[in-house]
Amino acid sequence: MNISVLGTGSVGQALATRLIGLGHTVYMGTRNVQDSLNKTQPDNWGNPAIGTWIRENTSVELLPFKEAVEKGTDLIVFAMNGHAAFQCLEAVGEQALQGKTMLDISNPLDFSKGFPPSLFVSNTESLGEQIQAKYPALKVVKSLNTMSNPIMVNPAILEGEHTVFVSGNDQEAKTQVTNLLKSFGWQERNIIDLGDITTARGTEMILPLWVRLYGKLQTPFFNFHVNMAKK
Amino acid sequence: MNISVLGTGSVGQALATRLIGLGHTVYMGTRNVQDSLNKTQPDNWGNPAIGTWIRENTSVELLPFKEAVEKGTDLIVFAMNGHAAFQCLEAVGEQALQGKTMLDISNPLDFSKGFPPSLFVSNTESLGEQIQAKYPALKVVKSLNTMSNPIMVNPAILEGEHTVFVSGNDQEAKTQVTNLLKSFGWQERNIIDLGDITTARGTEMILPLWVRLYGKLQTPFFNFHVNMAKK
């Protein structure tokens, strides 16, 4: 498939790397290509800056948001920081988003008051719903937002069962995303389709617990599993 | 132990039944004893009304909130509907709450706009924190609020691993609650102490996902497990 990955942080990098490995063509979207190329300082966790990463991943083409989406004809992977979500989508424009499936991994995390973050939208709405409402012709499928990026793209990194949730209004788009998840190694029994995009409230609202678990366990290598094995 | 169970719904009944079975003395608290005794209509799920239940569980003494807490000298189990939480605690009064450990199972679910419920406090605060802030001499320990009541009191009802979270400011009170959880059958490895009472935000905010899963799976017999088994 021709896939755009919007977002150049560790989530976007992890998704892009995995997609290339599976033989897809990846167009990575950024606000300003030259600014991204100039970034070479690793982040606090030692993840490479996009300027370094892109030079080591020469098969990925770094493009402005709009061009990335136009070339990635089959799927959008939305790996943006929640705060920058609408700025990015406005740069892409309604025309290019029309009819496309978007795997939305973003979370409305608000670090403005420090750690732990709160959510800048929650409870009676979600970022997934806001995006869907603003771009009705885009097929938003929220998924993978409840775990760290190494687990997203390689669930077998954890022993045993664990769950990925899928939320969205369009059944065909959800099937497309589910098939992609399976290609990452997700077992069908561990993919739970929660229902329409309003169910993204539930998965986005799990983030505050995720963040506290990360603080407690001191590792991002964990994931939620919905155990439904009644004796 | 002498334990008060505040709340006469299915959660309170399940806790009381389990506690009696373990040899504890249980004082069940209600707003108005006579009103409770008059209730004999089962709820929508077929759970017995408190008036019926109390006649079948003669070892449980049904008392006004304040008296139940005064007689239950060792522990309060708070199984109230979130909306009625402060009304109940005001009826008990600061004096009787002083120095007590309270296992808080309540959730701030708001069904006023129908299904699915939202939360009437969340994100930057939690019901657990509000209770702790209003009654500083009470030792609030939030736990068990992330699952259905049959699983709370009998975790072995599910095959395999699943998690219970504990949040609270007082370490001794958390140990007391943790020991109670173990007596219900919870394995130590599956009891996660998240930290202080602010971490109750995370566990209360998992409810919207729980509710959607309940709708999807059509059974309350499931629970979250934090899988941290990195290969």
Coordinates of N, CA and C in Angstrom, one line a residue, chain B residues 36-171:
Chain B
S36 N -35.5 1.2 53.2 CA -34.8 0.0 52.6 C -35.5 -1.3 52.8
L37 N -36.1 -1.5 54.0 CA -36.8 -2.7 54.3 C -38.1 -2.8 53.4
N38 N -38.6 -1.7 53.0 CA -39.8 -1.6 52.2 C -39.5 -2.0 50.7
K39 N -38.2 -1.9 50.3 CA -37.9 -2.2 48.9 C -37.8 -3.7 48.6
T40 N -38.6 -4.2 47.8 CA -38.7 -5.6 47.5 C -38.7 -5.9 46.0
Q41 N -38.6 -4.9 45.2 CA -38.6 -5.0 43.7 C -37.2 -5.3 43.2
P42 N -37.0 -6.4 42.6 CA -35.6 -6.7 42.1 C -35.2 -5.6 41.0
D43 N -33.9 -5.3 40.8 CA -33.5 -4.3 39.8 C -33.6 -4.9 38.4
N44 N -33.2 -4.1 37.4 CA -33.3 -4.5 36.0 C -32.5 -5.8 35.7
W45 N -31.5 -6.1 36.5 CA -30.7 -7.2 36.2 C -31.1 -8.4 37.1
G46 N -32.2 -8.3 37.8 CA -32.7 -9.4 38.6 C -32.0 -9.5 40.0
N47 N -31.2 -8.5 40.3 CA -30.6 -8.5 41.7 C -31.7 -8.2 42.7
P48 N -31.7 -8.9 43.8 CA -32.7 -8.7 44.8 C -32.6 -7.2 45.4
A49 N -33.8 -6.7 45.7 CA -33.9 -5.4 46.4 C -33.4 -5.6 47.8
I50 N -32.9 -4.5 48.4 CA -32.3 -4.6 49.8 C -33.3 -5.2 50.8
G51 N -34.6 -4.9 50.7 CA -35.6 -5.4 51.6 C -35.7 -6.9 51.6
T52 N -35.6 -7.5 50.4 CA -35.6 -8.9 50.3 C -34.2 -9.5 50.7
W53 N -33.2 -8.9 50.3 CA -31.8 -9.4 50.6 C -31.5 -9.4 52.1
I54 N -31.9 -8.4 52.8 CA -31.6 -8.3 54.2 C -32.3 -9.4 55.0
R55 N -33.5 -9.7 54.6 CA -34.3 -10.8 55.3 C -33.7 -12.2 55.0
E56 N -32.9 -12.3 53.9 CA -32.3 -13.6 53.6 C -30.8 -13.6 54.2
N57 N -30.4 -12.5 54.7 CA -29.0 -12.4 55.2 C -29.1 -11.9 56.7
T58 N -29.6 -12.7 57.5 CA -30.0 -12.2 58.9 C -28.8 -11.9 59.7
S59 N -27.6 -12.3 59.3 CA -26.4 -12.0 60.1 C -26.0 -10.6 59.9
V60 N -26.5 -9.9 58.8 CA -26.1 -8.5 58.6 C -27.1 -7.6 59.3
E61 N -26.6 -6.6 60.0 CA -27.4 -5.7 60.7 C -27.6 -4.4 59.8
L62 N -28.8 -4.1 59.5 CA -29.0 -2.9 58.7 C -29.3 -1.7 59.6
L63 N -28.5 -0.7 59.4 CA -28.5 0.5 60.3 C -28.4 1.8 59.5
P64 N -28.7 2.9 60.2 CA -28.5 4.2 59.5 C -26.9 4.3 59.3
F65 N -26.6 5.1 58.3 CA -25.1 5.2 57.9 C -24.2 5.4 59.1
K66 N -24.6 6.4 60.0 CA -23.7 6.8 61.1 C -23.5 5.6 62.1
E67 N -24.6 5.0 62.4 CA -24.5 3.9 63.4 C -23.7 2.7 62.8
A68 N -23.9 2.4 61.5 CA -23.1 1.4 60.9 C -21.6 1.6 61.0
V69 N -21.2 2.9 60.7 CA -19.8 3.2 60.7 C -19.3 3.1 62.2
E70 N -20.1 3.5 63.1 CA -19.7 3.5 64.5 C -19.5 2.1 65.0
K71 N -20.3 1.1 64.6 CA -20.2 -0.3 65.0 C -19.1 -1.0 64.2
G72 N -19.0 -0.6 62.9 CA -17.9 -1.2 62.1 C -16.6 -0.6 62.4
T73 N -16.0 -0.9 63.5 CA -14.9 -0.2 64.0 C -13.6 -0.3 63.2
D74 N -13.5 -1.4 62.4 CA -12.2 -1.7 61.7 C -12.1 -1.1 60.3
L75 N -13.2 -1.0 59.6 CA -13.1 -0.7 58.2 C -14.4 -0.2 57.6
I76 N -14.4 0.7 56.7 CA -15.6 1.1 56.0 C -15.4 0.6 54.6
V77 N -16.5 0.0 54.1 CA -16.5 -0.4 52.6 C -17.5 0.6 52.0
F78 N -17.1 1.4 51.1 CA -17.9 2.5 50.5 C -18.4 2.0 49.2
A79 N -19.6 1.5 49.2 CA -20.2 1.0 47.9 C -21.4 1.8 47.5
M80 N -21.3 3.1 47.7 CA -22.4 4.0 47.3 C -22.4 4.4 45.8
N81 N -23.5 4.7 45.3 CA -23.7 5.4 44.1 C -22.9 6.7 44.2
G82 N -22.1 7.0 43.2 CA -21.3 8.2 43.3 C -22.0 9.5 43.6
H83 N -23.2 9.6 43.0 CA -24.0 10.8 43.2 C -24.4 11.0 44.7
A84 N -24.6 9.9 45.4 CA -25.0 10.0 46.8 C -23.9 10.0 47.8
A85 N -22.6 10.0 47.3 CA -21.5 9.8 48.1 C -21.4 10.9 49.3
F86 N -21.5 12.1 48.9 CA -21.3 13.1 50.0 C -22.5 13.2 50.9
Q87 N -23.7 13.0 50.4 CA -24.9 12.9 51.2 C -24.7 11.9 52.3
C88 N -24.2 10.7 51.9 CA -24.0 9.6 52.9 C -22.9 10.0 53.9
L89 N -21.8 10.6 53.4 CA -20.7 10.9 54.3 C -21.1 12.0 55.3
E90 N -21.9 12.9 54.8 CA -22.4 14.0 55.7 C -23.3 13.4 56.8
A91 N -24.1 12.4 56.4 CA -24.9 11.7 57.4 C -24.0 11.0 58.5
V92 N -22.9 10.4 58.0 CA -22.0 9.7 59.0 C -21.4 10.8 59.9
G93 N -20.9 11.8 59.3 CA -20.3 12.9 60.1 C -18.8 12.7 60.3
E94 N -18.1 13.8 60.4 CA -16.6 13.9 60.5 C -16.1 13.0 61.6
Q95 N -16.8 13.2 62.8 CA -16.3 12.5 64.0 C -16.2 11.0 63.8
A96 N -17.2 10.3 63.2 CA -17.2 8.9 63.1 C -16.2 8.4 62.0
L97 N -15.9 9.3 61.1 CA -15.0 9.0 60.0 C -13.5 9.1 60.4
Q98 N -13.3 9.9 61.4 CA -11.9 10.2 61.9 C -11.0 8.9 62.1
G99 N -9.9 8.9 61.3 CA -8.9 7.9 61.5 C -9.2 6.5 60.9
K100 N -10.4 6.4 60.3 CA -10.9 5.1 59.7 C -10.3 4.9 58.3
T101 N -10.1 3.7 58.0 CA -9.8 3.3 56.6 C -11.1 3.1 55.8
M102 N -11.1 3.7 54.7 CA -12.3 3.5 53.8 C -11.9 2.9 52.5
L103 N -12.3 1.7 52.2 CA -12.2 1.1 50.9 C -13.3 1.7 50.0
D104 N -12.9 2.6 49.1 CA -13.8 3.3 48.3 C -14.0 2.7 46.9
I105 N -15.1 2.1 46.7 CA -15.4 1.4 45.4 C -16.3 2.3 44.5
S106 N -16.7 3.5 44.9 CA -17.6 4.3 44.2 C -17.0 4.8 42.9
N107 N -17.9 5.1 42.0 CA -17.5 5.7 40.7 C -18.4 6.9 40.4
P108 N -17.8 8.0 39.8 CA -18.6 9.2 39.6 C -19.4 9.1 38.3
L109 N -20.2 8.0 38.1 CA -21.0 7.8 36.9 C -22.2 8.7 36.9
D110 N -22.4 9.3 35.7 CA -23.5 10.3 35.5 C -24.4 9.7 34.4
F111 N -25.5 9.2 34.8 CA -26.5 8.6 33.8 C -27.6 9.6 33.4
S112 N -27.4 10.9 33.8 CA -28.5 11.9 33.6 C -28.7 12.1 32.2
K113 N -27.8 11.9 31.3 CA -28.0 12.1 29.9 C -28.1 10.7 29.2
G114 N -28.5 9.7 29.9 CA -28.7 8.4 29.3 C -27.4 7.5 29.2
F115 N -27.5 6.6 28.3 CA -26.4 5.6 28.1 C -25.6 6.0 26.9
P116 N -24.3 6.0 26.8 CA -23.4 5.6 27.9 C -23.3 6.8 28.9
P117 N -23.0 6.4 30.2 CA -22.8 7.5 31.2 C -21.5 8.2 30.9
S118 N -21.5 9.5 31.4 CA -20.2 10.2 31.5 C -19.8 10.2 33.0
L119 N -18.8 10.9 33.3 CA -18.3 11.1 34.7 C -18.6 12.5 35.2
F120 N -19.1 12.6 36.4 CA -19.4 13.9 36.9 C -18.2 14.6 37.5
V121 N -17.2 13.9 37.7 CA -15.9 14.5 38.0 C -14.8 13.6 37.3
S122 N -13.8 14.2 36.7 CA -12.8 13.5 36.0 C -11.6 14.4 35.6
N123 N -10.6 13.7 35.0 CA -9.5 14.4 34.3 C -8.6 15.1 35.3
T124 N -9.0 16.2 35.9 CA -8.1 17.0 36.8 C -8.5 16.7 38.2
E125 N -9.4 15.8 38.5 CA -9.8 15.5 39.8 C -10.5 14.1 39.8
S126 N -10.8 13.6 40.9 CA -11.6 12.3 41.0 C -12.5 12.3 42.2
L127 N -13.4 11.5 42.2 CA -14.3 11.4 43.4 C -13.5 10.9 44.6
G128 N -12.6 10.0 44.4 CA -11.7 9.6 45.5 C -11.0 10.8 46.2
E129 N -10.4 11.6 45.3 CA -9.7 12.8 45.8 C -10.6 13.8 46.5
Q130 N -11.8 14.0 46.0 CA -12.8 14.9 46.6 C -13.2 14.4 48.0
I131 N -13.4 13.2 48.1 CA -13.7 12.6 49.4 C -12.6 12.8 50.4
Q132 N -11.4 12.5 49.9 CA -10.2 12.6 50.8 C -10.0 14.1 51.2
A133 N -10.2 15.0 50.2 CA -10.0 16.4 50.5 C -11.0 16.9 51.5
K134 N -12.3 16.4 51.4 CA -13.3 16.9 52.4 C -13.1 16.3 53.8
Y135 N -12.6 15.1 53.8 CA -12.4 14.4 55.1 C -10.9 14.0 55.3
P136 N -10.1 14.9 55.6 CA -8.6 14.7 55.6 C -8.2 13.6 56.7
A137 N -9.1 13.4 57.7 CA -8.7 12.4 58.8 C -9.2 11.0 58.4
L138 N -9.9 10.9 57.3 CA -10.4 9.6 56.8 C -9.3 9.1 55.9
K139 N -9.0 7.8 55.9 CA -8.0 7.2 55.0 C -8.6 6.6 53.8
V140 N -8.7 7.3 52.8 CA -9.4 6.8 51.6 C -8.5 5.9 50.7
V141 N -9.0 4.7 50.5 CA -8.2 3.8 49.6 C -9.2 3.4 48.5
K142 N -8.9 3.9 47.3 CA -9.7 3.6 46.1 C -9.3 2.2 45.6
S143 N -10.2 1.3 45.4 CA -9.9 0.0 44.8 C -11.2 -0.7 44.4
L144 N -11.0 -1.7 43.6 CA -12.1 -2.6 43.1 C -13.1 -1.9 42.2
N145 N -13.0 -0.6 42.0 CA -13.9 0.2 41.2 C -13.9 -0.1 39.7
T146 N -12.9 -0.9 39.2 CA -12.8 -1.1 37.8 C -13.3 -2.4 37.2
M147 N -14.2 -3.0 38.0 CA -14.7 -4.3 37.6 C -16.1 -4.5 38.2
S148 N -16.8 -5.6 37.7 CA -18.1 -5.9 38.2 C -18.0 -6.6 39.6
N149 N -19.1 -6.5 40.4 CA -19.0 -7.0 41.7 C -18.7 -8.5 41.9
P150 N -19.1 -9.4 41.0 CA -18.8 -10.8 41.2 C -17.3 -11.1 41.2
I151 N -16.6 -10.2 40.3 CA -15.2 -10.4 40.2 C -14.4 -9.7 41.3
M152 N -14.9 -8.6 41.8 CA -14.3 -8.0 43.0 C -14.1 -9.0 44.1
V153 N -15.1 -9.7 44.5 CA -15.0 -10.5 45.7 C -14.6 -12.0 45.4
N154 N -14.5 -12.3 44.1 CA -14.0 -13.7 43.8 C -13.3 -13.7 42.5
P155 N -12.0 -13.1 42.5 CA -11.3 -13.0 41.2 C -11.1 -14.3 40.5
A156 N -11.1 -15.4 41.2 CA -10.9 -16.7 40.6 C -12.0 -17.1 39.6
I157 N -13.0 -16.3 39.6 CA -14.2 -16.5 38.7 C -13.7 -16.4 37.2
L158 N -12.6 -15.7 37.0 CA -12.0 -15.6 35.7 C -10.7 -16.5 35.6
E159 N -10.5 -17.1 34.5 CA -9.3 -17.9 34.3 C -8.1 -16.9 34.1
G160 N -7.0 -17.3 34.6 CA -5.8 -16.5 34.2 C -5.7 -15.2 35.0
E161 N -4.8 -14.3 34.6 CA -4.4 -13.2 35.3 C -5.3 -12.0 35.0
H162 N -5.6 -11.2 36.0 CA -6.2 -9.9 35.9 C -5.9 -9.0 37.1
T163 N -6.1 -7.7 36.9 CA -5.5 -6.8 37.8 C -6.5 -6.0 38.7
V164 N -6.1 -5.7 39.9 CA -6.9 -4.8 40.7 C -5.9 -3.6 41.1
F165 N -6.4 -2.4 41.1 CA -5.6 -1.2 41.4 C -5.9 -0.7 42.8
V166 N -4.9 -0.1 43.4 CA -5.1 0.5 44.7 C -4.5 1.9 44.7
S167 N -5.2 2.9 45.2 CA -4.8 4.3 45.2 C -5.1 4.8 46.6
G168 N -4.1 5.5 47.2 CA -4.4 6.1 48.5 C -3.2 6.8 49.1
N169 N -3.4 7.7 50.0 CA -2.3 8.5 50.6 C -1.6 7.8 51.8
D170 N -2.4 6.9 52.4 CA -1.9 6.3 53.7 C -1.4 4.8 53.4
Q171 N -0.2 4.6 53.7 CA 0.4 3.3 53.3 C -0.2 2.1 54.2

